[in-house]
PDB file of C-alpha atoms in Angstrom:
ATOM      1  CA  UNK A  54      -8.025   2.637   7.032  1.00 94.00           C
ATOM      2  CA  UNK A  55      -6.133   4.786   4.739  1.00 97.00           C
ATOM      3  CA  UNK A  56      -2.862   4.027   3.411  1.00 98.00           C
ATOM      4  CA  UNK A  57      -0.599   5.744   1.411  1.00 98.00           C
ATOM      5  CA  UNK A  58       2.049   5.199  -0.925  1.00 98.00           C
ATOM      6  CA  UNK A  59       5.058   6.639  -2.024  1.00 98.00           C
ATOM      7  CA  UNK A  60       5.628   7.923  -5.583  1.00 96.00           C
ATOM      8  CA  UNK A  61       8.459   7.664  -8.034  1.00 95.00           C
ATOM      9  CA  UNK A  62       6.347   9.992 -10.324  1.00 93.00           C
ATOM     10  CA  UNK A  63       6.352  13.255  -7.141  1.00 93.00           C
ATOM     11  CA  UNK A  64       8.730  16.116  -7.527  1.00 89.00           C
ATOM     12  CA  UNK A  65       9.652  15.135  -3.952  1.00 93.00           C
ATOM     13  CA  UNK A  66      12.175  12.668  -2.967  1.00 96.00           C
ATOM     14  CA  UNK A  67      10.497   9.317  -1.249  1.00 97.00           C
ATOM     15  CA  UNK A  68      12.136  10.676   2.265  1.00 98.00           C
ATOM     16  CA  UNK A  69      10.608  13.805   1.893  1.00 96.00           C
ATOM     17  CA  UNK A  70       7.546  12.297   0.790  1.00 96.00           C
ATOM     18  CA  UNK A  71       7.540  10.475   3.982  1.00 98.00           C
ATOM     19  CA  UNK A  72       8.223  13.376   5.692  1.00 97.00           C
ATOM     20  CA  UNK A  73       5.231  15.269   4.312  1.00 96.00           C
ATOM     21  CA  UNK A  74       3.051  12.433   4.663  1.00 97.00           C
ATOM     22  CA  UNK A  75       3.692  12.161   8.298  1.00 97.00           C
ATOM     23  CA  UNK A  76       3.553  16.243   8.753  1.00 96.00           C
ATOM     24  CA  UNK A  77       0.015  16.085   7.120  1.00 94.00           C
ATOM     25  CA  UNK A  78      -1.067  13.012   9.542  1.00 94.00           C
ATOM     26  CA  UNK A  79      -0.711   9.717   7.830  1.00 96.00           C
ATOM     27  CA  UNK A  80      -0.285   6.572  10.008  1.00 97.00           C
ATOM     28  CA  UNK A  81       0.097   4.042   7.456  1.00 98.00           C
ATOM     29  CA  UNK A  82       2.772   4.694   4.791  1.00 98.00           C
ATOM     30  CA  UNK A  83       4.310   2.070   2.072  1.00 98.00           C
ATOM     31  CA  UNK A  84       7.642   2.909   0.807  1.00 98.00           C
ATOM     32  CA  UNK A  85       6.938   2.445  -3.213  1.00 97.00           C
ATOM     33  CA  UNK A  86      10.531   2.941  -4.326  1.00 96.00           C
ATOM     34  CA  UNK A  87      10.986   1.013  -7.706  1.00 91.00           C
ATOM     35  CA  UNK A  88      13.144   3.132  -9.859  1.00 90.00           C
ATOM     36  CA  UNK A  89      16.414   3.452  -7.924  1.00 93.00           C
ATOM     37  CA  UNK A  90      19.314   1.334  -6.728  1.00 94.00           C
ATOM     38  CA  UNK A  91      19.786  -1.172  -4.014  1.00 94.00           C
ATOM     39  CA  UNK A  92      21.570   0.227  -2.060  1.00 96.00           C
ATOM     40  CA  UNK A  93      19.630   3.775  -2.432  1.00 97.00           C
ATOM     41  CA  UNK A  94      16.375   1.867  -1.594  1.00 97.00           C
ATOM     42  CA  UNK A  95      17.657   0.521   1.602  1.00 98.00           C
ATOM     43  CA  UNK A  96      18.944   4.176   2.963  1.00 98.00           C
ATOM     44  CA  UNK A  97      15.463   5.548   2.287  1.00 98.00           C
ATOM     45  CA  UNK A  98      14.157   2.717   3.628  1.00 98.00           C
ATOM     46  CA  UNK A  99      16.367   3.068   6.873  1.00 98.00           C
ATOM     47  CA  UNK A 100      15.855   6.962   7.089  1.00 98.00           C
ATOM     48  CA  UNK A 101      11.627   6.442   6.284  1.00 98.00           C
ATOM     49  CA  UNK A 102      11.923   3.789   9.333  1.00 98.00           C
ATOM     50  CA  UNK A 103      13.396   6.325  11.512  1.00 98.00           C
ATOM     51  CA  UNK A 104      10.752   9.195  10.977  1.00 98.00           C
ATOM     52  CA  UNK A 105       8.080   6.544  11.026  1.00 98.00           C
ATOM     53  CA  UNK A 106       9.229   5.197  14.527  1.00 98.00           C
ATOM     54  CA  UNK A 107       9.182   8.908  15.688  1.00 98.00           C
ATOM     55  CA  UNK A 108       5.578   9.355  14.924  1.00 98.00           C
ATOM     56  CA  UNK A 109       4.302   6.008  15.906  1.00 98.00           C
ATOM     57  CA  UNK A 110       3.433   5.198  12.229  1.00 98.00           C
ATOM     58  CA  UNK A 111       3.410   2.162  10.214  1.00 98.00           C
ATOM     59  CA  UNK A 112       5.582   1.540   7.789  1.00 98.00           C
ATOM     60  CA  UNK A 113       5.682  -1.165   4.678  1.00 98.00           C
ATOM     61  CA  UNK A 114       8.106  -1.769   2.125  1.00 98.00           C
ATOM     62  CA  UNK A 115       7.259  -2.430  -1.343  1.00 97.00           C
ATOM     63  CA  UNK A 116       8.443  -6.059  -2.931  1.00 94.00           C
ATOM     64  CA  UNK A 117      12.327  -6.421  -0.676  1.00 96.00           C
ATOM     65  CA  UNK A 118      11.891  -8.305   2.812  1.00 97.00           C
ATOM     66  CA  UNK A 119      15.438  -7.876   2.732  1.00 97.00           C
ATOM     67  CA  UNK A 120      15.019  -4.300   2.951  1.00 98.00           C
ATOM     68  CA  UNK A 121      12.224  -4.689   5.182  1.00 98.00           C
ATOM     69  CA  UNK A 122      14.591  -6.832   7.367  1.00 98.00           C
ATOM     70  CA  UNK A 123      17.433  -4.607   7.280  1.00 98.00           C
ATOM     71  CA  UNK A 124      15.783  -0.822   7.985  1.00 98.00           C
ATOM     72  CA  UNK A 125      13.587  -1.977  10.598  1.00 98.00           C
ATOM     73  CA  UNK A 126      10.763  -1.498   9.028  1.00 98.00           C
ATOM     74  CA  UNK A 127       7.304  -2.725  10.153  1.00 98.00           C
ATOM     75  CA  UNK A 128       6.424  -4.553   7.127  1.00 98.00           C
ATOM     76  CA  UNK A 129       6.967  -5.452   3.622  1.00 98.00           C
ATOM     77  CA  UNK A 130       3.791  -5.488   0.470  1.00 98.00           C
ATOM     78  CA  UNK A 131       4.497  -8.351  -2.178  1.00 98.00           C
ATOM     79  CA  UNK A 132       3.335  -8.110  -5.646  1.00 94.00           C
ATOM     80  CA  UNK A 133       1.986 -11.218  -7.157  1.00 89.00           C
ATOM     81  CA  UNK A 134       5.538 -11.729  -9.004  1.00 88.00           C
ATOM     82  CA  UNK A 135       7.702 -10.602  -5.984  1.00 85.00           C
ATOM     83  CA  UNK A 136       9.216 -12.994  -3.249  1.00 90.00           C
ATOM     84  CA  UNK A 137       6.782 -15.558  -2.015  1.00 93.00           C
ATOM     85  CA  UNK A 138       4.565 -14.553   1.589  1.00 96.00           C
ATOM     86  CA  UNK A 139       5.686 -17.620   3.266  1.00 95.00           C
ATOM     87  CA  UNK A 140       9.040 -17.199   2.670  1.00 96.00           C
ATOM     88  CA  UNK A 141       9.148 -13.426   3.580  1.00 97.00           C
ATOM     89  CA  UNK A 142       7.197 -14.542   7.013  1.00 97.00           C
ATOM     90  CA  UNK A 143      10.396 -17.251   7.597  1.00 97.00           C
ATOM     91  CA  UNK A 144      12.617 -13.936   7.225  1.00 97.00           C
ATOM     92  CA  UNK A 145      11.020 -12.038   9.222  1.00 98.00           C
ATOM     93  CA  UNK A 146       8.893 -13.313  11.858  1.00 97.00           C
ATOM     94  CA  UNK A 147       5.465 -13.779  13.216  1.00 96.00           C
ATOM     95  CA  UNK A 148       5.182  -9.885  14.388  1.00 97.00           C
ATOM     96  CA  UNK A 149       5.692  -8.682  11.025  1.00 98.00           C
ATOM     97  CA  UNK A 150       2.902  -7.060   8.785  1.00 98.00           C
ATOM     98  CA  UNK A 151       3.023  -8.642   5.228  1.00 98.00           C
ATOM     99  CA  UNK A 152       0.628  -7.606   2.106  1.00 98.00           C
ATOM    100  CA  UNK A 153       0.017  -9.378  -0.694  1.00 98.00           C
ATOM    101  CA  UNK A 154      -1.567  -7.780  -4.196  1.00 97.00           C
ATOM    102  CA  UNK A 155      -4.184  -9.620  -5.688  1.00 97.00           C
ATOM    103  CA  UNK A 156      -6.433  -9.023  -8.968  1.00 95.00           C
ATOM    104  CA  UNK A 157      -8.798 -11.894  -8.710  1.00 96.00           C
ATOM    105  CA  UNK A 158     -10.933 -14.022  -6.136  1.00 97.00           C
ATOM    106  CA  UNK A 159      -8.316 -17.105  -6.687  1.00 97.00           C
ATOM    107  CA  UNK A 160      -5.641 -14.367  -5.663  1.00 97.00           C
ATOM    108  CA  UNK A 161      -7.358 -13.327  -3.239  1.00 97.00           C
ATOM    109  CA  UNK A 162      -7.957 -16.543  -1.410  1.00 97.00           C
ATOM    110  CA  UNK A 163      -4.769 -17.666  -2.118  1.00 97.00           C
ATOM    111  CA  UNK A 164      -3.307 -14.395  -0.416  1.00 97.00           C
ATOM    112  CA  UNK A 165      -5.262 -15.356   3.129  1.00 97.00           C
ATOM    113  CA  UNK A 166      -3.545 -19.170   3.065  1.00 97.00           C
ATOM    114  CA  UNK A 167      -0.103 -17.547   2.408  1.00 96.00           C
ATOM    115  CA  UNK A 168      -0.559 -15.691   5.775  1.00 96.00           C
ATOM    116  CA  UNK A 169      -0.379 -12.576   4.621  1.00 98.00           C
ATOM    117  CA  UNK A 170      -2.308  -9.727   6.964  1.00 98.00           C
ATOM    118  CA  UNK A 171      -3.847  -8.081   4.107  1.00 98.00           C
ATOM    119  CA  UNK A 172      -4.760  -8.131   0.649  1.00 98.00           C
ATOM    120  CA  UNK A 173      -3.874  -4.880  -1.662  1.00 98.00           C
ATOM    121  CA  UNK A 174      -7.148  -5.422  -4.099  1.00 98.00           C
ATOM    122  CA  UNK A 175      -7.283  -3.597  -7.009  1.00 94.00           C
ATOM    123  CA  UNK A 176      -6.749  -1.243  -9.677  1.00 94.00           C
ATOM    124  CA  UNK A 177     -10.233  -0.021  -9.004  1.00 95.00           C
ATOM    125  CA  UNK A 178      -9.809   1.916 -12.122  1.00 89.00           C
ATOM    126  CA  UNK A 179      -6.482   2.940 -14.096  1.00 75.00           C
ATOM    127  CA  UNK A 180      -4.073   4.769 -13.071  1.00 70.00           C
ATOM    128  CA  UNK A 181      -0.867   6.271 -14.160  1.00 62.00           C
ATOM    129  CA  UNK A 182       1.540   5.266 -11.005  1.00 58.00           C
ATOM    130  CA  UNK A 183       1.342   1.324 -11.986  1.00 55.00           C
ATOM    131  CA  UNK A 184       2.858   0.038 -14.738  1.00 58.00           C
ATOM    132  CA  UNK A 185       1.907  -3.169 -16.621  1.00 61.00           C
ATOM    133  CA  UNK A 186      -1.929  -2.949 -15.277  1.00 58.00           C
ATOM    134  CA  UNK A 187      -4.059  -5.706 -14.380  1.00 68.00           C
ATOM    135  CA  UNK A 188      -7.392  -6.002 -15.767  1.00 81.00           C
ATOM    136  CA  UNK A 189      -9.836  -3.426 -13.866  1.00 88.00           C
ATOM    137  CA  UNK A 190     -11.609  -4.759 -11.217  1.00 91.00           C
ATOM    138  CA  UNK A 191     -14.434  -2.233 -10.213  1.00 90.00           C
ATOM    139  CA  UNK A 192     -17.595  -2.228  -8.763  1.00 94.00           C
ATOM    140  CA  UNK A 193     -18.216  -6.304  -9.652  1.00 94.00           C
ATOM    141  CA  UNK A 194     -14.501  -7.285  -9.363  1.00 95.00           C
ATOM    142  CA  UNK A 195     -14.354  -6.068  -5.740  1.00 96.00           C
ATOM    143  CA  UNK A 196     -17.821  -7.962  -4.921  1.00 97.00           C
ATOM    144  CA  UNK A 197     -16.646 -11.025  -6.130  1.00 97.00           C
ATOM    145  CA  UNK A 198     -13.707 -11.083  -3.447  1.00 97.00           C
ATOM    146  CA  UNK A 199     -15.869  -9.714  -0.563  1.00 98.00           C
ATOM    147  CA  UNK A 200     -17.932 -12.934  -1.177  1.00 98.00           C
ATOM    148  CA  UNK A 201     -15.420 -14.890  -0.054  1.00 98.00           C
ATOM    149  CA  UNK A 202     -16.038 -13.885   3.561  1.00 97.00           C
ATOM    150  CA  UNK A 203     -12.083 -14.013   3.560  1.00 98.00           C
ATOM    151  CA  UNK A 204     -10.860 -13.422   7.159  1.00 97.00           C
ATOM    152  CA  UNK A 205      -8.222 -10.564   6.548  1.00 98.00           C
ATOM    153  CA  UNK A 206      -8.763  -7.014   5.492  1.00 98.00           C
ATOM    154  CA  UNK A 207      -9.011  -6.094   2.163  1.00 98.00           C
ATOM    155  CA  UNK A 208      -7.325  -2.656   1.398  1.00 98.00           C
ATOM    156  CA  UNK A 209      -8.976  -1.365  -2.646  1.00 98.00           C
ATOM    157  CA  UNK A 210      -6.302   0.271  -4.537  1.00 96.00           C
ATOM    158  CA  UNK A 211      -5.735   2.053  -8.282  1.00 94.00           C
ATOM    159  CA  UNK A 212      -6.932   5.396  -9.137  1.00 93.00           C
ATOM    160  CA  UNK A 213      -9.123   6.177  -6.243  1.00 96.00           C
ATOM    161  CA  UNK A 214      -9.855   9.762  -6.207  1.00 95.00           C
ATOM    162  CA  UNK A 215     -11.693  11.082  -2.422  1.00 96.00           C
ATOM    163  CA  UNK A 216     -15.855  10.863  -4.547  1.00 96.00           C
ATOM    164  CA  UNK A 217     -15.248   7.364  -4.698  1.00 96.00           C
ATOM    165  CA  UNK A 218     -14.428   6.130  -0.933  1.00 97.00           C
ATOM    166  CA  UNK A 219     -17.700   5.828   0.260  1.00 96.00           C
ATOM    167  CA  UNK A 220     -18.802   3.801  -2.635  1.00 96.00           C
ATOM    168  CA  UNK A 221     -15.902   1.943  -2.544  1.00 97.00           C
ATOM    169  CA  UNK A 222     -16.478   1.030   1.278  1.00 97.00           C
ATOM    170  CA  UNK A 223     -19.825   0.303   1.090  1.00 97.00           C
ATOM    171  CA  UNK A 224     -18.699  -2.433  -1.089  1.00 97.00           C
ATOM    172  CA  UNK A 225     -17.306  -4.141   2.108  1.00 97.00           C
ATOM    173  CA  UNK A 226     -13.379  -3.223   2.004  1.00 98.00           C
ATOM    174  CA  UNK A 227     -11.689  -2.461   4.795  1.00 97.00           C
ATOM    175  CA  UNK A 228      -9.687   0.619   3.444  1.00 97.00           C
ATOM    176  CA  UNK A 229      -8.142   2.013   0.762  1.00 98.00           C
ATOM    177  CA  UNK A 230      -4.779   3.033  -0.488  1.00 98.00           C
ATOM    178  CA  UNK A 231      -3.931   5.870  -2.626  1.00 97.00           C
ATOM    179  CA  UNK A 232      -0.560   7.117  -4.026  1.00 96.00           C
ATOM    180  CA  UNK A 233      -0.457  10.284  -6.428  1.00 94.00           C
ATOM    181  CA  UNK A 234      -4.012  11.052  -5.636  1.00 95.00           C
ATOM    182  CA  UNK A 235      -2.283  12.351  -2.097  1.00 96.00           C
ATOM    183  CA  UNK A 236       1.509  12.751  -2.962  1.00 95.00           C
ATOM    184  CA  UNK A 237       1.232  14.339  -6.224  1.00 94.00           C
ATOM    185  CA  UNK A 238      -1.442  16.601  -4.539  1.00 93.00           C
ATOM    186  CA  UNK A 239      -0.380  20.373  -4.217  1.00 89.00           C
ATOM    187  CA  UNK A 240      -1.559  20.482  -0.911  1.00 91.00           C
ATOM    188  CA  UNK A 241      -0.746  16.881   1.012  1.00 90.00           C
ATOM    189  CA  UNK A 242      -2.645  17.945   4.583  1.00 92.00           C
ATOM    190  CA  UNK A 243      -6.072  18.776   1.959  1.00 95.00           C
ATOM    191  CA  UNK A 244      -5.615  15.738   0.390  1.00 95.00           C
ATOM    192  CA  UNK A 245      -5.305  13.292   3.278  1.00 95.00           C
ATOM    193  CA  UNK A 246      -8.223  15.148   5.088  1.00 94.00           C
ATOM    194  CA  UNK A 247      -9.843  15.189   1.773  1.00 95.00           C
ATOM    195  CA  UNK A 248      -9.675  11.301   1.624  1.00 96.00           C
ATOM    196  CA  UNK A 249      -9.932  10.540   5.185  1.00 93.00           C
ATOM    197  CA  UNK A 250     -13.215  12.302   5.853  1.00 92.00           C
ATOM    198  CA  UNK A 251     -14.533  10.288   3.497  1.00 91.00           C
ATOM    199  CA  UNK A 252     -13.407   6.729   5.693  1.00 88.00           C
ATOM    200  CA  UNK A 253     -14.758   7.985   9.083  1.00 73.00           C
TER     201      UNK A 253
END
């Protein structure tokens, strides 16, 4: 599974990003939206929804159920400071997809008796789209949760560049998810291929 994420840091606004995304053949998109406005969040979020729904694509929201809720989204991604999993799931139902970060096993195992449907494990390495970075969890970090045997996917995020997916996989992750690697990329359609050759 590949996932990708918009990018406050693209020369593109986060519709067009979608837009692109979608155009180059992504099926699983979170709307990363942090530096704007309420109100501006939820109209991207409303307009991503709509192009997402035309292409039979997934859609998250980053951190706002209530924007999740409201744009008809498919799901919403919680940091480990944002609004707690169960109550997003009381907002908005069994059906919807909810992620959950984690940085460590506890996290991690913590995540799966929340409920949520998948853990966002990571940074793999740095990377310049997060701020305020968690310790690096690498090669050993990302065995330590796979030992858990924990019964939903985990997707390996932070500074993944395409050389590292099959190492990264091997690991025993279910996917990964990748923001400026494919939306600051000159060339989105190269970059997703580049990526997703690398899953199949």
């Amino acid at each position: 599974m590949l996932q990708c994420l918009t990018w406050d840091g693209s020369p593109f606004t986060h519709t067009e990003q979608v837009r692109l995304l979608l155009d180059a053949g992504a099926n699983w998109i979170q709307l990363r939206q942090k530096k704007a406005a309420q109100s501006e969040k939820l109209q991207t979020a409303i307009e991503a929804a709509k192009l997402c729904k035309e292409c039979n694509a997934t859609l998250i929201i980053n951190d706002s159920p209530e924007i999740c809720l409201e744009s008809g989204a498919n799901g919403v991604h919680l940091g480990l400071s944002d609004y707690p999993a169960i109550e997003a799931r009381k907002m908005l139902g069994k059906d919807a997809i909810i992620g959950g970060t984690a940085n460590t096993p506890e996290q991690a195992k913590q995540r799966e008796i929340e409920g949520c449907d998948y853990i966002g494990l990571g940074p793999w390495r740095a990377t310049q789209t997060k701020e305020n970075l968690s310790e690096i969890l690498g090669e050993a970090g990302i065995k330590k949760v796979v030992s858990l045997n924990l019964k939903i996917p985990l997707i390996a995020i932070g500074g993944i560049v395409p050389e590292d997916v099959k190492r990264i996989l091997s690991l025993g992750v279910q996917g990964i998810a990748v923001s400026s690697g494919i939306v600051g990329a000159k060339d989105l359609k190269q970059a997703i291929l580049r990526f997703s050759k690398n899953i199949a």
